[in-house]
Coordinates of C-alpha atoms in Angstrom, one line a residue:
M6 CA 46.3 69.9 -13.8
K7 CA 46.1 69.5 -17.5
I8 CA 47.7 66.1 -17.4
K9 CA 45.3 65.1 -14.8
A10 CA 42.3 66.3 -16.6
L11 CA 43.5 64.6 -19.8
S12 CA 44.1 61.4 -17.9
T13 CA 40.4 61.6 -16.4
F14 CA 39.2 62.2 -19.8
S15 CA 41.1 59.1 -21.3
V16 CA 39.8 56.9 -18.7
M17 CA 36.2 58.0 -19.3
L18 CA 36.6 57.5 -23.0
F19 CA 38.0 53.9 -22.3
L20 CA 35.1 53.1 -20.1
I21 CA 32.5 54.4 -22.7
F22 CA 34.2 52.5 -25.4
T23 CA 34.4 49.4 -23.3
L24 CA 30.6 49.7 -22.6
L25 CA 29.7 50.3 -26.1
S26 CA 31.8 47.4 -27.3
A27 CA 30.1 45.0 -24.6
C28 CA 26.7 46.3 -25.7
S29 CA 27.7 45.7 -29.3
S30 CA 28.9 42.3 -28.4
D31 CA 25.8 41.4 -26.4
S32 CA 23.7 42.7 -29.2
T33 CA 25.6 40.6 -31.8
G34 CA 25.3 37.5 -29.5
K35 CA 21.5 38.0 -29.2
E36 CA 21.3 38.5 -33.0
E37 CA 23.3 35.4 -33.8
E38 CA 21.3 33.4 -31.2
K39 CA 18.1 34.7 -32.7
K40 CA 19.3 33.8 -36.2
K41 CA 20.3 30.3 -35.1
D42 CA 16.8 29.8 -33.5
E43 CA 15.2 30.9 -36.7
E44 CA 17.3 28.5 -38.8
A45 CA 16.4 25.8 -36.5
K46 CA 12.7 26.5 -36.8
A47 CA 13.0 26.8 -40.5
N48 CA 14.7 23.3 -40.6
F49 CA 12.1 21.7 -38.5
N50 CA 8.9 20.1 -39.8
E51 CA 6.0 20.0 -37.3
E52 CA 4.4 17.1 -39.4
G53 CA 5.3 14.4 -41.8
F54 CA 8.8 13.2 -42.9
P55 CA 11.5 14.2 -42.7
I56 CA 11.4 15.7 -39.2
V57 CA 14.1 18.0 -40.4
N58 CA 15.3 19.2 -43.9
D59 CA 19.0 19.2 -43.0
Q60 CA 20.3 16.5 -40.9
I61 CA 20.7 17.0 -37.1
K62 CA 22.6 14.7 -34.8
L63 CA 21.5 13.5 -31.2
T64 CA 23.3 11.4 -28.7
F65 CA 21.1 8.6 -27.0
V66 CA 22.2 6.1 -24.5
A67 CA 20.8 2.7 -24.7
P68 CA 21.5 -0.8 -23.2
S69 CA 23.7 -3.3 -25.1
S70 CA 22.4 -6.9 -25.0
D71 CA 22.3 -9.6 -27.7
S72 CA 21.5 -6.9 -30.3
P73 CA 24.4 -5.5 -32.2
D74 CA 25.6 -1.9 -32.2
W75 CA 22.5 0.2 -32.8
N76 CA 24.7 2.7 -34.8
D77 CA 24.2 0.0 -37.7
I78 CA 21.0 -1.9 -37.5
L79 CA 18.2 -2.2 -39.8
I80 CA 15.5 -0.6 -37.9
Y81 CA 17.4 2.7 -37.1
N82 CA 19.3 2.9 -40.5
T83 CA 15.7 2.9 -42.1
Y84 CA 14.3 5.5 -39.6
K85 CA 17.4 7.7 -40.1
E86 CA 16.5 7.9 -43.8
M87 CA 12.9 8.7 -43.1
T88 CA 13.6 11.5 -40.4
N89 CA 17.1 12.9 -41.3
V90 CA 17.8 12.5 -37.7
D91 CA 21.1 10.9 -37.0
I92 CA 21.4 9.1 -33.6
D93 CA 24.8 8.5 -32.1
W94 CA 24.0 5.5 -30.0
Q95 CA 26.1 5.0 -26.9
M96 CA 25.7 1.5 -25.8
I97 CA 26.3 0.5 -22.1
S98 CA 26.3 -2.9 -20.7
Q99 CA 23.3 -4.3 -19.1
E100 CA 25.4 -5.4 -16.2
G101 CA 25.2 -2.5 -13.7
L102 CA 23.0 -0.5 -16.1
K103 CA 21.1 1.3 -13.3
E104 CA 24.2 2.3 -11.4
K105 CA 26.0 3.6 -14.6
T106 CA 22.7 5.6 -15.5
N107 CA 22.7 7.1 -12.2
L108 CA 26.4 8.1 -12.2
M109 CA 25.8 9.8 -15.6
L110 CA 22.9 11.7 -14.3
A111 CA 24.4 12.6 -11.0
G112 CA 27.8 13.6 -12.6
G113 CA 26.5 15.6 -15.3
D114 CA 28.0 13.5 -18.0
Y115 CA 24.7 12.4 -19.7
P116 CA 23.5 12.4 -23.3
D117 CA 20.6 14.2 -25.1
A118 CA 18.2 11.4 -24.2
F119 CA 18.1 7.9 -22.4
H120 CA 16.3 5.1 -24.5
S121 CA 15.4 1.7 -23.0
V122 CA 17.5 2.0 -19.8
G123 CA 14.4 1.7 -17.5
L124 CA 14.6 4.9 -15.4
S125 CA 12.8 4.3 -12.2
T126 CA 9.9 6.5 -10.9
Q127 CA 12.4 7.9 -8.2
D128 CA 14.8 8.7 -11.0
L129 CA 12.3 10.6 -12.8
I130 CA 11.2 12.6 -9.6
T131 CA 14.7 13.3 -8.4
Y132 CA 16.3 14.4 -11.8
G133 CA 13.2 15.9 -13.1
G134 CA 13.0 18.1 -10.0
Q135 CA 16.7 19.1 -10.5
G136 CA 16.0 20.1 -14.0
V137 CA 18.2 17.4 -15.5
L138 CA 15.2 15.6 -17.2
V139 CA 12.8 17.9 -19.2
P140 CA 9.1 18.1 -18.3
L141 CA 7.4 16.8 -21.5
N142 CA 3.8 18.0 -20.9
D143 CA 3.8 20.9 -23.4
L144 CA 6.0 19.1 -26.0
I145 CA 3.6 16.1 -26.0
D146 CA 0.7 18.5 -26.4
K147 CA 2.3 20.1 -29.5
Y148 CA 4.4 17.6 -31.1
A149 CA 3.3 14.1 -30.0
P150 CA -0.1 13.4 -31.6
N151 CA 0.2 9.6 -31.4
F152 CA 1.1 9.4 -27.9
K153 CA -1.3 12.2 -27.0
K154 CA -4.3 10.3 -28.5
I155 CA -3.3 7.1 -26.4
L156 CA -3.3 9.3 -23.3
E157 CA -6.6 10.8 -24.1
E158 CA -8.1 7.4 -24.7
N159 CA -6.5 5.8 -21.6
P160 CA -6.6 8.5 -18.8
D161 CA -5.2 5.8 -16.4
I162 CA -2.0 5.6 -18.4
K163 CA -1.6 9.4 -18.3
R164 CA -2.1 9.3 -14.5
G165 CA 0.5 6.6 -14.1
I166 CA 3.3 8.5 -15.9
T167 CA 2.4 11.9 -14.2
M168 CA 4.8 12.3 -11.2
P169 CA 3.7 13.9 -7.9
D170 CA 4.8 17.3 -9.2
G171 CA 2.4 17.2 -12.1
N172 CA 5.0 16.7 -14.7
I173 CA 5.5 13.8 -17.2
Y174 CA 9.2 13.1 -17.8
S175 CA 9.3 9.9 -19.8
F176 CA 7.7 7.8 -22.6
P177 CA 6.7 4.3 -21.4
R178 CA 6.1 1.0 -22.8
I179 CA 2.3 0.7 -23.6
Y180 CA 0.5 -2.3 -24.2
E181 CA -2.7 -2.2 -26.3
P182 CA -5.5 -2.2 -23.6
D183 CA -7.3 -5.1 -25.1
F184 CA -4.2 -7.2 -25.8
D185 CA -5.2 -9.7 -23.0
A186 CA -2.6 -12.3 -23.9
V187 CA 0.2 -9.9 -22.9
L188 CA -1.6 -8.1 -20.1
A189 CA -2.0 -11.5 -18.6
N190 CA 1.5 -12.6 -19.7
W191 CA 1.9 -15.7 -17.3
K192 CA -0.8 -18.1 -17.8
L193 CA -1.9 -21.5 -16.6
W194 CA -1.6 -24.2 -19.4
I195 CA -3.0 -27.7 -19.3
N196 CA -1.5 -30.7 -21.1
E197 CA -4.3 -31.8 -23.3
D198 CA -2.7 -35.2 -24.3
F199 CA -2.8 -36.0 -20.6
L200 CA -6.5 -35.0 -20.4
N201 CA -7.2 -37.3 -23.3
A202 CA -5.2 -40.2 -22.0
L203 CA -6.9 -39.9 -18.7
D204 CA -10.4 -39.5 -20.4
M205 CA -11.0 -36.3 -18.4
E206 CA -12.7 -33.0 -19.1
E207 CA -10.8 -29.7 -18.9
P208 CA -11.0 -28.6 -15.3
M209 CA -13.3 -25.7 -14.5
T210 CA -12.9 -25.4 -10.7
L211 CA -10.1 -25.6 -8.3
D212 CA -11.5 -28.9 -7.1
E213 CA -11.5 -30.3 -10.7
F214 CA -7.9 -29.0 -11.3
Y215 CA -6.8 -30.9 -8.1
D216 CA -8.5 -34.1 -9.3
Y217 CA -6.8 -33.7 -12.7
L218 CA -3.3 -33.3 -11.2
K219 CA -3.9 -36.2 -8.8
A220 CA -4.8 -38.4 -11.8
A221 CA -1.8 -37.3 -14.0
V222 CA 0.6 -37.9 -11.3
N223 CA -0.5 -41.3 -10.4
N224 CA -1.7 -42.8 -13.8
D225 CA 1.2 -42.4 -16.2
P226 CA -0.6 -40.4 -18.9
N227 CA 2.4 -40.1 -21.0
G228 CA 2.6 -44.0 -21.3
N229 CA 6.2 -44.5 -20.8
G230 CA 5.8 -46.9 -17.7
K231 CA 7.5 -44.5 -15.5
A232 CA 6.2 -42.3 -12.6
D233 CA 7.9 -39.1 -14.0
E234 CA 4.9 -36.9 -14.5
I235 CA 4.9 -33.6 -12.7
G236 CA 1.8 -32.0 -11.5
I237 CA 2.1 -28.2 -11.9
S238 CA 5.3 -26.6 -12.7
A239 CA 6.4 -23.0 -11.8
S240 CA 9.4 -21.1 -10.8
G241 CA 8.8 -20.0 -7.2
D242 CA 5.4 -19.4 -5.7
G243 CA 4.9 -15.9 -7.1
H244 CA 3.3 -16.9 -10.3
L245 CA 1.3 -19.5 -8.7
I246 CA -0.2 -17.1 -6.2
N247 CA -1.0 -14.6 -9.0
I248 CA -2.8 -17.3 -10.9
F249 CA -4.9 -18.7 -7.9
K250 CA -5.6 -15.7 -5.8
G251 CA -8.4 -14.4 -8.1
S252 CA -10.2 -17.7 -7.3
F253 CA -10.4 -16.5 -3.7
G254 CA -11.5 -13.0 -4.7
L255 CA -8.3 -11.3 -4.2
G256 CA -6.2 -9.0 -6.4
N257 CA -9.1 -7.3 -8.0
R258 CA -7.0 -4.3 -9.3
G259 CA -4.3 -6.4 -11.0
I260 CA -0.7 -7.6 -10.3
D261 CA 1.0 -4.1 -10.4
H262 CA -0.2 -3.9 -6.8
K263 CA 1.2 -7.1 -5.4
Y264 CA -0.5 -7.0 -1.9
V265 CA -3.2 -4.3 -2.1
D266 CA -6.5 -4.1 -3.8
M267 CA -10.0 -2.7 -3.2
D268 CA -12.2 -4.2 -0.5
P269 CA -15.6 -4.8 -2.4
E270 CA -17.6 -4.5 0.8
T271 CA -16.2 -1.1 2.1
N272 CA -14.8 0.2 -1.1
E273 CA -11.5 1.0 0.8
L274 CA -8.0 -0.2 0.0
R275 CA -7.2 -3.7 1.4
F276 CA -4.1 -5.3 2.4
F277 CA -5.1 -8.8 1.3
P278 CA -2.3 -11.0 2.5
I279 CA -3.9 -10.9 6.0
H280 CA -7.3 -11.7 4.6
D281 CA -9.0 -15.0 5.2
G282 CA -9.2 -15.6 1.5
Y283 CA -5.4 -15.5 1.3
K284 CA -5.1 -18.1 4.1
E285 CA -7.6 -20.4 2.1
M286 CA -5.4 -19.9 -1.0
L287 CA -2.2 -20.9 0.8
Q288 CA -4.1 -23.8 2.3
Y289 CA -5.0 -25.0 -1.2
L290 CA -1.5 -24.6 -2.5
N291 CA -0.2 -26.5 0.7
K292 CA -2.7 -29.3 -0.3
L293 CA -1.1 -29.5 -3.7
Y294 CA 2.4 -29.4 -2.4
S295 CA 2.1 -31.7 0.4
E296 CA 0.5 -34.3 -2.0
G297 CA 3.3 -34.0 -4.5
L298 CA 1.3 -32.2 -7.1
I299 CA 3.5 -29.2 -7.3
I300 CA 7.0 -29.4 -8.8
E301 CA 9.2 -30.4 -5.7
D302 CA 12.0 -28.0 -6.1
L303 CA 9.6 -25.0 -6.6
Y304 CA 11.9 -22.7 -4.7
T305 CA 15.2 -23.8 -6.2
V306 CA 14.6 -24.8 -9.8
K307 CA 16.4 -22.9 -12.5
S308 CA 14.7 -21.8 -15.7
E309 CA 16.7 -24.0 -17.9
E310 CA 15.8 -27.1 -15.9
T311 CA 12.2 -26.1 -16.3
H312 CA 12.5 -25.8 -20.0
A313 CA 14.3 -29.1 -20.2
R314 CA 11.6 -30.9 -18.2
G315 CA 8.9 -28.9 -20.2
A316 CA 10.6 -30.0 -23.6
D317 CA 10.4 -33.6 -22.2
G318 CA 6.5 -33.2 -21.9
L319 CA 6.4 -34.0 -18.3
F320 CA 4.1 -31.4 -16.9
A321 CA 0.5 -31.9 -16.4
A322 CA 0.1 -28.2 -15.9
T323 CA 2.5 -25.4 -16.2
V324 CA 2.5 -21.6 -15.3
T325 CA 4.6 -19.8 -18.1
T326 CA 4.2 -17.4 -20.9
N327 CA 3.8 -19.9 -23.8
P328 CA 4.9 -23.6 -23.6
Q329 CA 4.9 -23.7 -27.5
T330 CA 7.7 -20.9 -27.6
G331 CA 9.3 -21.8 -24.3
Y332 CA 9.3 -25.5 -24.4
G333 CA 8.6 -26.4 -28.1
R334 CA 5.5 -28.4 -27.0
D335 CA 2.1 -28.1 -28.9
E336 CA 0.0 -30.1 -26.6
Y337 CA -0.8 -27.5 -24.1
I338 CA -4.1 -25.5 -24.0
G339 CA -4.8 -22.4 -22.0
A340 CA -6.8 -22.9 -18.8
V341 CA -10.0 -21.1 -18.1
T342 CA -10.2 -19.0 -14.8
L343 CA -10.8 -21.6 -12.1
E344 CA -13.8 -21.1 -9.9
G345 CA -12.9 -21.1 -6.2
P346 CA -14.7 -22.5 -3.2
H347 CA -16.9 -19.4 -2.7
G348 CA -17.8 -19.0 -6.5
D349 CA -15.0 -16.5 -7.1
K350 CA -13.9 -16.4 -10.7
L351 CA -11.7 -13.4 -11.1
H352 CA -8.7 -13.6 -13.4
S353 CA -6.7 -11.2 -11.3
N354 CA -3.3 -12.0 -13.1
Y355 CA -3.5 -9.0 -15.2
G356 CA -1.0 -6.2 -15.4
S357 CA -1.7 -2.6 -16.6
S358 CA -1.3 -1.3 -20.1
L359 CA 1.4 1.0 -18.7
N360 CA 4.5 -0.9 -18.5
N361 CA 8.1 0.4 -17.7
V362 CA 7.4 4.1 -17.0
G363 CA 11.0 5.3 -17.7
G364 CA 11.5 4.1 -21.3
F365 CA 12.5 7.4 -22.9
A366 CA 13.6 10.5 -21.2
I367 CA 15.1 13.9 -22.6
T368 CA 17.8 15.8 -20.8
D369 CA 18.5 19.5 -20.6
K370 CA 21.5 19.1 -22.8
N371 CA 19.2 18.3 -25.8
Q372 CA 19.2 21.3 -28.2
Y373 CA 16.5 19.8 -30.3
P374 CA 13.6 18.8 -27.8
E375 CA 10.8 19.4 -30.4
E376 CA 12.6 17.0 -33.0
T377 CA 13.3 14.5 -30.4
I378 CA 9.7 14.4 -29.3
R379 CA 8.6 14.0 -32.9
W380 CA 11.2 11.2 -33.4
I381 CA 10.0 9.1 -30.5
D382 CA 6.2 9.7 -31.0
Y383 CA 6.3 7.8 -34.2
F384 CA 6.8 4.6 -32.4
Y385 CA 3.4 5.0 -30.7
S386 CA 1.6 5.1 -34.3
D387 CA 0.4 2.0 -36.1
E388 CA 3.1 2.4 -38.8
G389 CA 5.9 3.0 -36.1
S390 CA 4.8 0.0 -34.1
R391 CA 5.1 -2.1 -37.3
L392 CA 8.6 -0.9 -38.0
F393 CA 9.7 -1.4 -34.3
F394 CA 8.5 -5.0 -33.9
M395 CA 8.4 -6.1 -37.6
G396 CA 11.2 -4.3 -39.4
V397 CA 11.0 -3.4 -43.0
E398 CA 8.5 -4.9 -45.4
G399 CA 10.0 -7.3 -48.0
E400 CA 13.2 -7.8 -46.0
T401 CA 12.1 -9.0 -42.4
Y402 CA 8.3 -9.3 -43.0
V403 CA 5.6 -9.6 -45.4
E404 CA 2.0 -8.6 -45.4
N405 CA -0.4 -11.2 -46.4
E406 CA -3.7 -10.8 -48.5
D407 CA -5.8 -10.5 -45.3
G408 CA -3.6 -7.8 -43.9
T409 CA -1.9 -9.9 -41.3
V410 CA 1.9 -9.6 -41.2
E411 CA 4.6 -12.3 -40.6
Y412 CA 8.4 -12.5 -40.6
T413 CA 10.3 -13.7 -43.6
D414 CA 12.7 -16.5 -43.7
L415 CA 15.3 -14.1 -42.7
I416 CA 13.8 -14.2 -39.3
E417 CA 12.0 -17.6 -39.1
N418 CA 14.7 -19.7 -41.1
N419 CA 17.8 -17.6 -41.1
P420 CA 20.0 -18.5 -44.0
D421 CA 23.1 -18.0 -41.8
G422 CA 21.8 -20.4 -39.3
L423 CA 20.7 -18.0 -36.7
T424 CA 17.9 -19.0 -34.3
R425 CA 14.7 -16.9 -34.5
T426 CA 15.9 -15.0 -31.4
E427 CA 19.3 -14.4 -32.7
A428 CA 17.8 -13.2 -36.0
I429 CA 15.3 -10.7 -34.5
S430 CA 18.2 -9.3 -32.4
K431 CA 20.3 -8.7 -35.5
Y432 CA 17.7 -6.5 -37.3
L433 CA 15.4 -5.3 -34.4
T434 CA 15.9 -4.0 -30.9
W435 CA 12.7 -4.8 -29.0
R436 CA 14.4 -7.6 -27.2
A437 CA 16.9 -5.2 -25.6
G438 CA 15.1 -3.9 -22.5
P439 CA 12.3 -1.7 -21.2
Y440 CA 11.8 -0.1 -24.7
P441 CA 9.4 2.9 -25.4
A442 CA 6.8 1.8 -27.8
F443 CA 3.1 0.9 -28.4
V444 CA 2.8 -3.0 -28.1
K445 CA 0.0 -4.1 -30.6
R446 CA -1.4 -7.5 -31.0
D447 CA -1.1 -7.3 -34.7
Y448 CA 2.6 -7.1 -34.6
F449 CA 3.5 -8.9 -31.3
G450 CA 1.0 -11.6 -30.7
V451 CA 1.5 -15.3 -30.6
K452 CA -1.5 -17.3 -31.8
T453 CA -1.7 -19.8 -29.0
S454 CA -1.5 -17.1 -26.4
N455 CA -4.2 -15.2 -28.0
E456 CA -6.4 -18.3 -28.1
A457 CA -5.6 -18.9 -24.5
A458 CA -6.6 -15.3 -23.5
E459 CA -10.0 -15.7 -25.3
K460 CA -10.8 -18.4 -22.4
F461 CA -10.4 -16.0 -19.5
K462 CA -10.6 -12.3 -20.7
E463 CA -14.3 -12.1 -19.7
N464 CA -13.0 -12.5 -16.0
R465 CA -10.4 -9.8 -16.1
P466 CA -10.7 -7.1 -13.4
K467 CA -13.1 -4.4 -14.2
E468 CA -10.4 -1.8 -13.2
I469 CA -6.7 -2.4 -13.4
W470 CA -4.4 0.0 -11.5
P471 CA -1.0 1.0 -12.9
P472 CA 1.7 1.4 -10.2
F473 CA 1.3 4.5 -8.1
N474 CA 3.9 7.1 -8.1
F475 CA 5.3 8.0 -4.6
T476 CA 7.2 11.0 -3.5
N477 CA 10.9 10.4 -2.6
E478 CA 10.1 10.8 1.0
E479 CA 7.4 8.1 0.7
S480 CA 9.5 5.9 -1.3
E481 CA 12.3 6.0 1.4
I482 CA 9.7 4.8 3.9
M483 CA 8.4 2.1 1.5
S484 CA 12.0 0.9 0.9
S485 CA 12.3 0.3 4.6
V486 CA 9.1 -0.6 6.2
G487 CA 7.6 -1.7 3.0
T488 CA 10.5 -4.0 2.3
D489 CA 10.3 -5.5 5.8
I490 CA 6.7 -6.4 5.4
E491 CA 7.0 -7.8 1.9
D492 CA 10.1 -9.9 2.9
Y493 CA 8.2 -11.3 5.9
I494 CA 5.2 -12.2 3.8
T495 CA 7.4 -13.9 1.0
E496 CA 9.2 -15.9 3.8
S497 CA 6.0 -16.8 5.5
Q498 CA 4.0 -17.9 2.6
A499 CA 6.7 -20.3 1.4
K500 CA 6.6 -21.9 4.7
F501 CA 2.9 -22.1 4.7
I502 CA 2.8 -23.7 1.3
T503 CA 5.6 -26.3 2.0
G504 CA 4.3 -27.1 5.5
K505 CA 7.2 -25.8 7.4
T506 CA 4.7 -23.5 9.4
S507 CA 1.4 -24.8 10.6
F508 CA -1.7 -22.9 9.8
D509 CA -2.3 -22.8 13.5
E510 CA 0.2 -19.9 13.4
W511 CA -1.9 -17.9 11.1
D512 CA -3.0 -15.3 13.8
K513 CA 0.7 -14.9 14.9
Y514 CA 1.6 -14.2 11.2
V515 CA -1.2 -11.6 10.9
E516 CA -0.1 -9.8 14.1
T517 CA 3.5 -9.8 13.0
V518 CA 2.7 -8.2 9.8
K519 CA 0.9 -5.5 11.6
K520 CA 3.6 -4.9 14.1
V521 CA 6.3 -4.5 11.3
G522 CA 4.5 -1.2 10.3
L523 CA 1.4 -2.1 8.4
D524 CA -0.5 1.1 9.4
Q525 CA 2.3 3.4 8.0
Y526 CA 2.6 1.2 4.9
M527 CA -1.1 1.5 4.1
E528 CA -1.1 5.3 4.9
I529 CA 1.5 6.0 2.3
Y530 CA -0.4 3.6 -0.1
Q531 CA -3.5 5.8 0.5
D532 CA -1.7 8.9 -0.3
G533 CA -0.4 7.4 -3.6
Y534 CA -3.9 6.2 -4.5
T535 CA -5.4 9.7 -3.7
R536 CA -2.9 11.4 -6.0
Y537 CA -3.7 8.9 -8.6
L538 CA -7.5 9.8 -8.3
E539 CA -6.7 13.7 -8.3
Q540 CA -4.7 13.3 -11.5
A541 CA -7.7 12.4 -13.4
K542 CA -9.4 15.8 -12.5

């Protein structure tokens, strides 16, 4: 009995000792964790530079392109010295970028943050909902004063980056709201030398533009004795439609909504590819095409071929971002918004200030979310925008007496023989992809593009919608029904423009669009629009 009692007593002592040890260990662990948190807080500066007193290291994934390894590049070497934050850049190839990013997220092998990989809205909704991507609402409110200020001044941007669950999961690329030259990036340009040779005034209406193209193609304005002039150049019909649909009163909420705008008569959503105005626009383009006034290989021409012809000065008009930088030609002037047959003069070819929603996202593996938010927020300030796009003063850019800035010869006339593009990519990273930053005219503008925008900015839409954010369920339907509708429209409009389909078939085309699932498409669009409005409250 004594042995049994002793044994029981020993077991009890062992259990008590184990329990006390566990409690002690747990207490020690909590104390160590508390101490670690206190040290991190003491190391973190909520304002100013450096962001941390003692250096920390973060791992970011970014796309590799024509820029060198970002672990040793001027812009981030400079920023590391400013912040005391060392970034381990894991560069992944642009080829298959989306698939590789999704594999990381789904497999759990992901970094502290993703930079410039272009996470989609569905990525943000899916992995935000799973807790892989961190909600940023509170962090932005506390530690991102520059970004927060932009959101407060531009509520449409905040609505555009807020997912259906009410959370913000990413920092986007944002264009300065009055940076018209970039918001309307693809422009119509007219060859001023041709105008002078033909003794014609700059066209102001669609009819005058037609007359100009006709004269240019038939009267040898380049004076080489050959009938080699091309009326209007574009790559595919998409940019042509974006340029001309506003002259028929369509696209009044901008190009981020390819087929939907607001009906001015009913103030309801309108699917305008079945509108009579869309038919009239296609008839106008068919007239140009059938008379040889649109580049013949509109649907097959490659960009390098377009640039070669542009460099030869063959285009009477062209739809491009800038013929000076694209073709090396100085004789083009930006066109005005051409007035249509019913007096419409809307420059609908405007995108939203919000661009590439998923530019920068933080994951749940990040042990320094506050520091990371401060790190990215700087690029939404004026100084950060200058660093991102211009680089380091005295090295890659200089500031002139009037306050303007310009690249040095290290970029413009590189001593190693690098082209301007190659030199930019060697020292800066903004050419790499859907970067997160604030794009300002002071640091990103091209003079001729800004001059062109002055001629049409008064005709920009009064309201420009960013893309709406659909739920995963809605997106699945849009990827099936929506894709079927959009594919049919793309195919049909090409046939109407080239004359392969007669406009006598228009009613049949409209009925087919409806049968493919237009009601369901518009129902989902309405839900997205309703959410967009509610997020303003």
